[in-house]
Backbone as JSON Lines, residues from 0, in Angstrom:
{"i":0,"aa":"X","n":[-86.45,-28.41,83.6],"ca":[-86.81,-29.77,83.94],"c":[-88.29,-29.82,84.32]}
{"i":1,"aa":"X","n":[-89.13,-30.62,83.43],"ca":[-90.48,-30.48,83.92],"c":[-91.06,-31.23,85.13]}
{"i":2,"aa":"X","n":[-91.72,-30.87,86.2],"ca":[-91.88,-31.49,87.1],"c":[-92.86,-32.77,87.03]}
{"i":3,"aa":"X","n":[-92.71,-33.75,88.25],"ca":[-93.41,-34.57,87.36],"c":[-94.85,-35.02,88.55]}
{"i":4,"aa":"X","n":[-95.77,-35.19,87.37],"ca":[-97.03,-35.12,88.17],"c":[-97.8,-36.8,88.36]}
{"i":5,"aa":"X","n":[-98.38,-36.26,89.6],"ca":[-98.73,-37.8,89.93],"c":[-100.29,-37.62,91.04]}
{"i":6,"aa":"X","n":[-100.98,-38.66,90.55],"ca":[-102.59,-38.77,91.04],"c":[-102.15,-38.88,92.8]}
{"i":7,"aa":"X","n":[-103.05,-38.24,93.58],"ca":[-103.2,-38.33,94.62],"c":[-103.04,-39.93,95.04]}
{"i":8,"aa":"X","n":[-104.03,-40.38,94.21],"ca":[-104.0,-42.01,94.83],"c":[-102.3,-42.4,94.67]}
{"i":9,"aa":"X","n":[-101.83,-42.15,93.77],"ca":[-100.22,-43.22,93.34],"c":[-99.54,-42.0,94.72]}
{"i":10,"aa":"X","n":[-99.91,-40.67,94.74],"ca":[-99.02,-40.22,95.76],"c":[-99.08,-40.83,97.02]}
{"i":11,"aa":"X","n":[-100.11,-40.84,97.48],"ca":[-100.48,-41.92,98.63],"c":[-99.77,-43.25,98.53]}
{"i":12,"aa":"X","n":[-99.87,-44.31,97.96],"ca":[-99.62,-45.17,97.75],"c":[-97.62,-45.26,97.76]}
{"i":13,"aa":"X","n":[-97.02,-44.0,97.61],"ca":[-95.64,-44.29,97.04],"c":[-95.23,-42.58,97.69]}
{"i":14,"aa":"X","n":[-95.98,-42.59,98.9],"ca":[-95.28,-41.07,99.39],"c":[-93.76,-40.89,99.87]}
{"i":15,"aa":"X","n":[-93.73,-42.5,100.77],"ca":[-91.57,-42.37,100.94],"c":[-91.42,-42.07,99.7]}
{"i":16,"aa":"X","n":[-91.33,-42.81,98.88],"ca":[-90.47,-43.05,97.27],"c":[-90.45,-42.08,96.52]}
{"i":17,"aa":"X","n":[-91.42,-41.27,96.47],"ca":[-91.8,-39.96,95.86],"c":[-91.0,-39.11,96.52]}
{"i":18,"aa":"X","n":[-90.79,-38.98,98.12],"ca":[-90.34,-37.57,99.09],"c":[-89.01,-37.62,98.76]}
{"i":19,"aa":"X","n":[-88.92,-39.31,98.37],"ca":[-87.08,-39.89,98.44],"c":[-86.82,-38.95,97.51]}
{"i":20,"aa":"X","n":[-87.19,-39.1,96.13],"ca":[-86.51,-38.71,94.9],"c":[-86.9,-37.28,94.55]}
{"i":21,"aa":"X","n":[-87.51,-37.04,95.21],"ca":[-88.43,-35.37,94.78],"c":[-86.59,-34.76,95.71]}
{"i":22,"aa":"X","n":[-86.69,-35.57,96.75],"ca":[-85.09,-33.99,97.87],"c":[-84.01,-34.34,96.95]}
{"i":23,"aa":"X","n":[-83.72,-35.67,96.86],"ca":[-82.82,-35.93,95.8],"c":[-82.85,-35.39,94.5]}
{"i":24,"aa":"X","n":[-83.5,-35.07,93.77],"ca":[-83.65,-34.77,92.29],"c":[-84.07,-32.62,92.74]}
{"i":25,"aa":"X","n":[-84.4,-32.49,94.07],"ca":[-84.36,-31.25,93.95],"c":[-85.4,-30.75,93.61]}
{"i":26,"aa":"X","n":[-86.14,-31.27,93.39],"ca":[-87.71,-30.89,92.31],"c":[-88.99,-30.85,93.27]}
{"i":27,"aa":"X","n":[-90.0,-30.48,92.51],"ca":[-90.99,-30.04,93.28],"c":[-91.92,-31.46,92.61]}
{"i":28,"aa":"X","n":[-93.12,-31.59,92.95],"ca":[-93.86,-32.98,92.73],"c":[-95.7,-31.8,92.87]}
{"i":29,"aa":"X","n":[-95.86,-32.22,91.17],"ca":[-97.3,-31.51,91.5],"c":[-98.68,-32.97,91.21]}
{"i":30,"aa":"X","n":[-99.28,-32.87,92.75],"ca":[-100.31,-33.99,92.87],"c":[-101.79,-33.65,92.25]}
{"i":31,"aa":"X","n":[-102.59,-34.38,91.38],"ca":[-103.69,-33.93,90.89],"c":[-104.76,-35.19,91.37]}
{"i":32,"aa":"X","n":[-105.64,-34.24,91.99],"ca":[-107.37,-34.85,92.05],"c":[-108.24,-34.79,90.95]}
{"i":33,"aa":"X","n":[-108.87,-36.14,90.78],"ca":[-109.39,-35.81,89.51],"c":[-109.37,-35.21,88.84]}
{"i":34,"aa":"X","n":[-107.8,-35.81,88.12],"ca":[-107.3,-34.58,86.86],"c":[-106.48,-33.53,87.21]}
{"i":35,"aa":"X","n":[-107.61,-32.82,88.06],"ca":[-106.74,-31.19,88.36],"c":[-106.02,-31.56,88.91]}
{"i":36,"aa":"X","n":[-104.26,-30.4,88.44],"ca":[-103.38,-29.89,89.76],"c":[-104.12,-29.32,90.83]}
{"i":37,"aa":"X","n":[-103.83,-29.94,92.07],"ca":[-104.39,-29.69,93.73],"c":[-103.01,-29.31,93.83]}
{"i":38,"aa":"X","n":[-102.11,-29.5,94.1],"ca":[-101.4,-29.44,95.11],"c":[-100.07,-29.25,94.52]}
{"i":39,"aa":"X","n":[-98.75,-28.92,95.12],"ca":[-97.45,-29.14,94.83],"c":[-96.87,-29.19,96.53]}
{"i":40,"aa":"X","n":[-95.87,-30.41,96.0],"ca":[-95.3,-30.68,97.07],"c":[-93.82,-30.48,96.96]}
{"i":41,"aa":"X","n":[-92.82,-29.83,97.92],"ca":[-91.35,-29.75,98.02],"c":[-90.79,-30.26,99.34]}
{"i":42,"aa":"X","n":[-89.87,-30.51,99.23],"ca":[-89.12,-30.76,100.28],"c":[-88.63,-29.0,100.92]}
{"i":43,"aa":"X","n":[-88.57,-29.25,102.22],"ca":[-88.49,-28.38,103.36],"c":[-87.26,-27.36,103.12]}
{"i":44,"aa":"X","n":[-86.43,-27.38,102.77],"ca":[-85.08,-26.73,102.48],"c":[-85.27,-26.06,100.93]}
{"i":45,"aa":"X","n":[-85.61,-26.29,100.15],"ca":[-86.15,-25.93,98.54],"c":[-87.58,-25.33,99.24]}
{"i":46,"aa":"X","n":[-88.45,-25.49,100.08],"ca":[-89.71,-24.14,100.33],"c":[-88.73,-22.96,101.16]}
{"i":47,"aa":"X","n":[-87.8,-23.24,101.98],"ca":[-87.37,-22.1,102.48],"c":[-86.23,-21.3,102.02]}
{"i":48,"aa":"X","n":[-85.72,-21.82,100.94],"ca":[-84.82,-20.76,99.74],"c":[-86.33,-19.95,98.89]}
{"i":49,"aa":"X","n":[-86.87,-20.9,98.26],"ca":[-88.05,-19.69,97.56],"c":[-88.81,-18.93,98.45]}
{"i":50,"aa":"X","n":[-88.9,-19.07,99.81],"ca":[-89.59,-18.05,100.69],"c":[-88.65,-16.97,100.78]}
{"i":51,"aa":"X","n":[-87.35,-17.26,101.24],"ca":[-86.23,-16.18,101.68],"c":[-86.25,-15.07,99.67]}
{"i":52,"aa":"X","n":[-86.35,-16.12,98.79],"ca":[-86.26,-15.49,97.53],"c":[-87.26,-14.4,97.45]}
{"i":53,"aa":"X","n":[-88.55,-14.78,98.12],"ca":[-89.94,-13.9,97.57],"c":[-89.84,-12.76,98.51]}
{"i":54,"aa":"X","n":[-88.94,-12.59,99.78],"ca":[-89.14,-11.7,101.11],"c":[-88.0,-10.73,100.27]}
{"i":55,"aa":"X","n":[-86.66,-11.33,99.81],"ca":[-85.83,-10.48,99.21],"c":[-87.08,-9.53,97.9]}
{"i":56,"aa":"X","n":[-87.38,-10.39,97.4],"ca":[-87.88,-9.35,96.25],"c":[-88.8,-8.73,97.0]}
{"i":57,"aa":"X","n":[-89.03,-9.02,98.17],"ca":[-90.66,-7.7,98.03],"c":[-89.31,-6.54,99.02]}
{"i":58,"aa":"X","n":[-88.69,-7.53,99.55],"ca":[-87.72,-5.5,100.33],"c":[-87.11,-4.65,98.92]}
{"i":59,"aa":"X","n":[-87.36,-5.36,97.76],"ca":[-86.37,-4.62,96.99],"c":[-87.88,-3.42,96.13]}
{"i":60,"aa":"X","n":[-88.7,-4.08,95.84],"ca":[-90.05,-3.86,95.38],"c":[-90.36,-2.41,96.82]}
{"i":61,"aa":"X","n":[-89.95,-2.86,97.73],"ca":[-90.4,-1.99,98.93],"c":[-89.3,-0.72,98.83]}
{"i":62,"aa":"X","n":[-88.11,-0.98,98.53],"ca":[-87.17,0.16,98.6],"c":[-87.26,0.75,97.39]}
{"i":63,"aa":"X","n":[-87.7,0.31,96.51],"ca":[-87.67,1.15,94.96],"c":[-89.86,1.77,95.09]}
{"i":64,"aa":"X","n":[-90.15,1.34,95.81],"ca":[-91.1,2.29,96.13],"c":[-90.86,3.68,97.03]}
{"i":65,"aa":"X","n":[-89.85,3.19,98.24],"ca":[-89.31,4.53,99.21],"c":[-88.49,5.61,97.72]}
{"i":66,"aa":"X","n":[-87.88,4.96,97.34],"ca":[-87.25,5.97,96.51],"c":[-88.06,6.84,95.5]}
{"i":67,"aa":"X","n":[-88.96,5.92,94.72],"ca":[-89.73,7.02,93.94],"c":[-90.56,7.84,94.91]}
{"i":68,"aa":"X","n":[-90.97,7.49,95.81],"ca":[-91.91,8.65,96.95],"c":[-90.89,9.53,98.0]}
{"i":69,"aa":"X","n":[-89.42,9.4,97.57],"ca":[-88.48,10.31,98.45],"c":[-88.33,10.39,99.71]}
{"i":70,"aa":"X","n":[-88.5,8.75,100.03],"ca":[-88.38,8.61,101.33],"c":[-87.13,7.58,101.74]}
{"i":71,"aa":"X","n":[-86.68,8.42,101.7],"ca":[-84.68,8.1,101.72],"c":[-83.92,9.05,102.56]}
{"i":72,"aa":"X","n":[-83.03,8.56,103.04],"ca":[-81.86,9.15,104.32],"c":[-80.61,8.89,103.82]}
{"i":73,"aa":"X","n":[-79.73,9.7,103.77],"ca":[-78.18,9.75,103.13],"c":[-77.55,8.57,104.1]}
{"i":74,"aa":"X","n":[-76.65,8.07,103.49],"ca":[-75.88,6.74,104.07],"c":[-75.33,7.36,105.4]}
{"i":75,"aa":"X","n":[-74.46,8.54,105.62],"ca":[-74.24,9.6,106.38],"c":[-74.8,9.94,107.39]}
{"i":76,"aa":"X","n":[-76.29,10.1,107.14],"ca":[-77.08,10.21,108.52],"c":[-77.49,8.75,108.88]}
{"i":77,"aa":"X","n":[-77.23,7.8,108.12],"ca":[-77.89,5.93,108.62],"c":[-76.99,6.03,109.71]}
{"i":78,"aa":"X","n":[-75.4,5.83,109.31],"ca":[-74.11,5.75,110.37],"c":[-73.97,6.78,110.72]}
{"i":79,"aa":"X","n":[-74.36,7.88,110.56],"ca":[-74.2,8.77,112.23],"c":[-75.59,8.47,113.46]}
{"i":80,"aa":"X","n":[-77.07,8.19,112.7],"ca":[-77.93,7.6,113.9],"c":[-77.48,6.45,114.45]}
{"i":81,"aa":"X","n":[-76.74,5.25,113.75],"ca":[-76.06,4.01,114.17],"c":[-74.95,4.37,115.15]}
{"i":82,"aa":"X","n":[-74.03,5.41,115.0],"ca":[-73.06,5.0,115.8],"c":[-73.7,6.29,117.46]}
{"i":83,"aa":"X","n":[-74.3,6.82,117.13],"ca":[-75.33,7.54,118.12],"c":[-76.15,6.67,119.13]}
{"i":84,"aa":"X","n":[-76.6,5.55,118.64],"ca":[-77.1,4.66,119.36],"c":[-76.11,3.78,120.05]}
{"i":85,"aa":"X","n":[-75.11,3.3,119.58],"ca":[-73.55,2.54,120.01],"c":[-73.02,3.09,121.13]}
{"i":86,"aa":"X","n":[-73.56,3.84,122.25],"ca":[-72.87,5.04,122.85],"c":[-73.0,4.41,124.43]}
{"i":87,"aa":"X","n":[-71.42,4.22,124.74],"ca":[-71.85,2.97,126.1],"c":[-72.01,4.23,127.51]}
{"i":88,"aa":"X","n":[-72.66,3.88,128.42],"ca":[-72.67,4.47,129.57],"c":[-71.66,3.53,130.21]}
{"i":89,"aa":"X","n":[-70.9,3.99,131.39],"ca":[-69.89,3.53,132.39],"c":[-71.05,3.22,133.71]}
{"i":90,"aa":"X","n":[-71.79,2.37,133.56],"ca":[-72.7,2.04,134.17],"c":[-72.18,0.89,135.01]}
């Protein structure tokens, strides 16, 4: 679905109406200044799924780096330091 673009001035002019249908329709709204794309605008709930999306890919980008440099711990020693720490005092 191509997003749909609109001059700063008409965004100004029609920002409820625009915010209305941009959360409703789900879509992102890209605003241009003279001409150029400046800007893209989303609604608040659609920026914080693609943030949570970009943090997942960089832990995965981050763990497939530990692995090619062999910096990995057997599942075995994860839950034996985990349940090592779990260890109540009668305090």
């Amino acid at each position: 679905m191509p997003q749909p673009v609109v001059s700063l001035s008409e965004f100004k002019a029609k920002a409820a109406q625009l915010l209305a249908e941009m959360k409703a329709g789900d879509q992102t709204i890209v605003v241009t200044q003279n001409g150029t794309a400046t800007a893209v605008v989303q609604d608040y709930e659609s920026h914080q799924r693609v943030q949570e999306a970009l943090l997942f890919l960089k832990l995965v980008v981050q763990g497939e780096a530990d692995v090619s440099a062999g910096r990995m711990v057997s599942q075995r020693q994860v839950f034996a330091d985990i349940k090592a720490g779990l260890t109540v005092s009668d305090g």
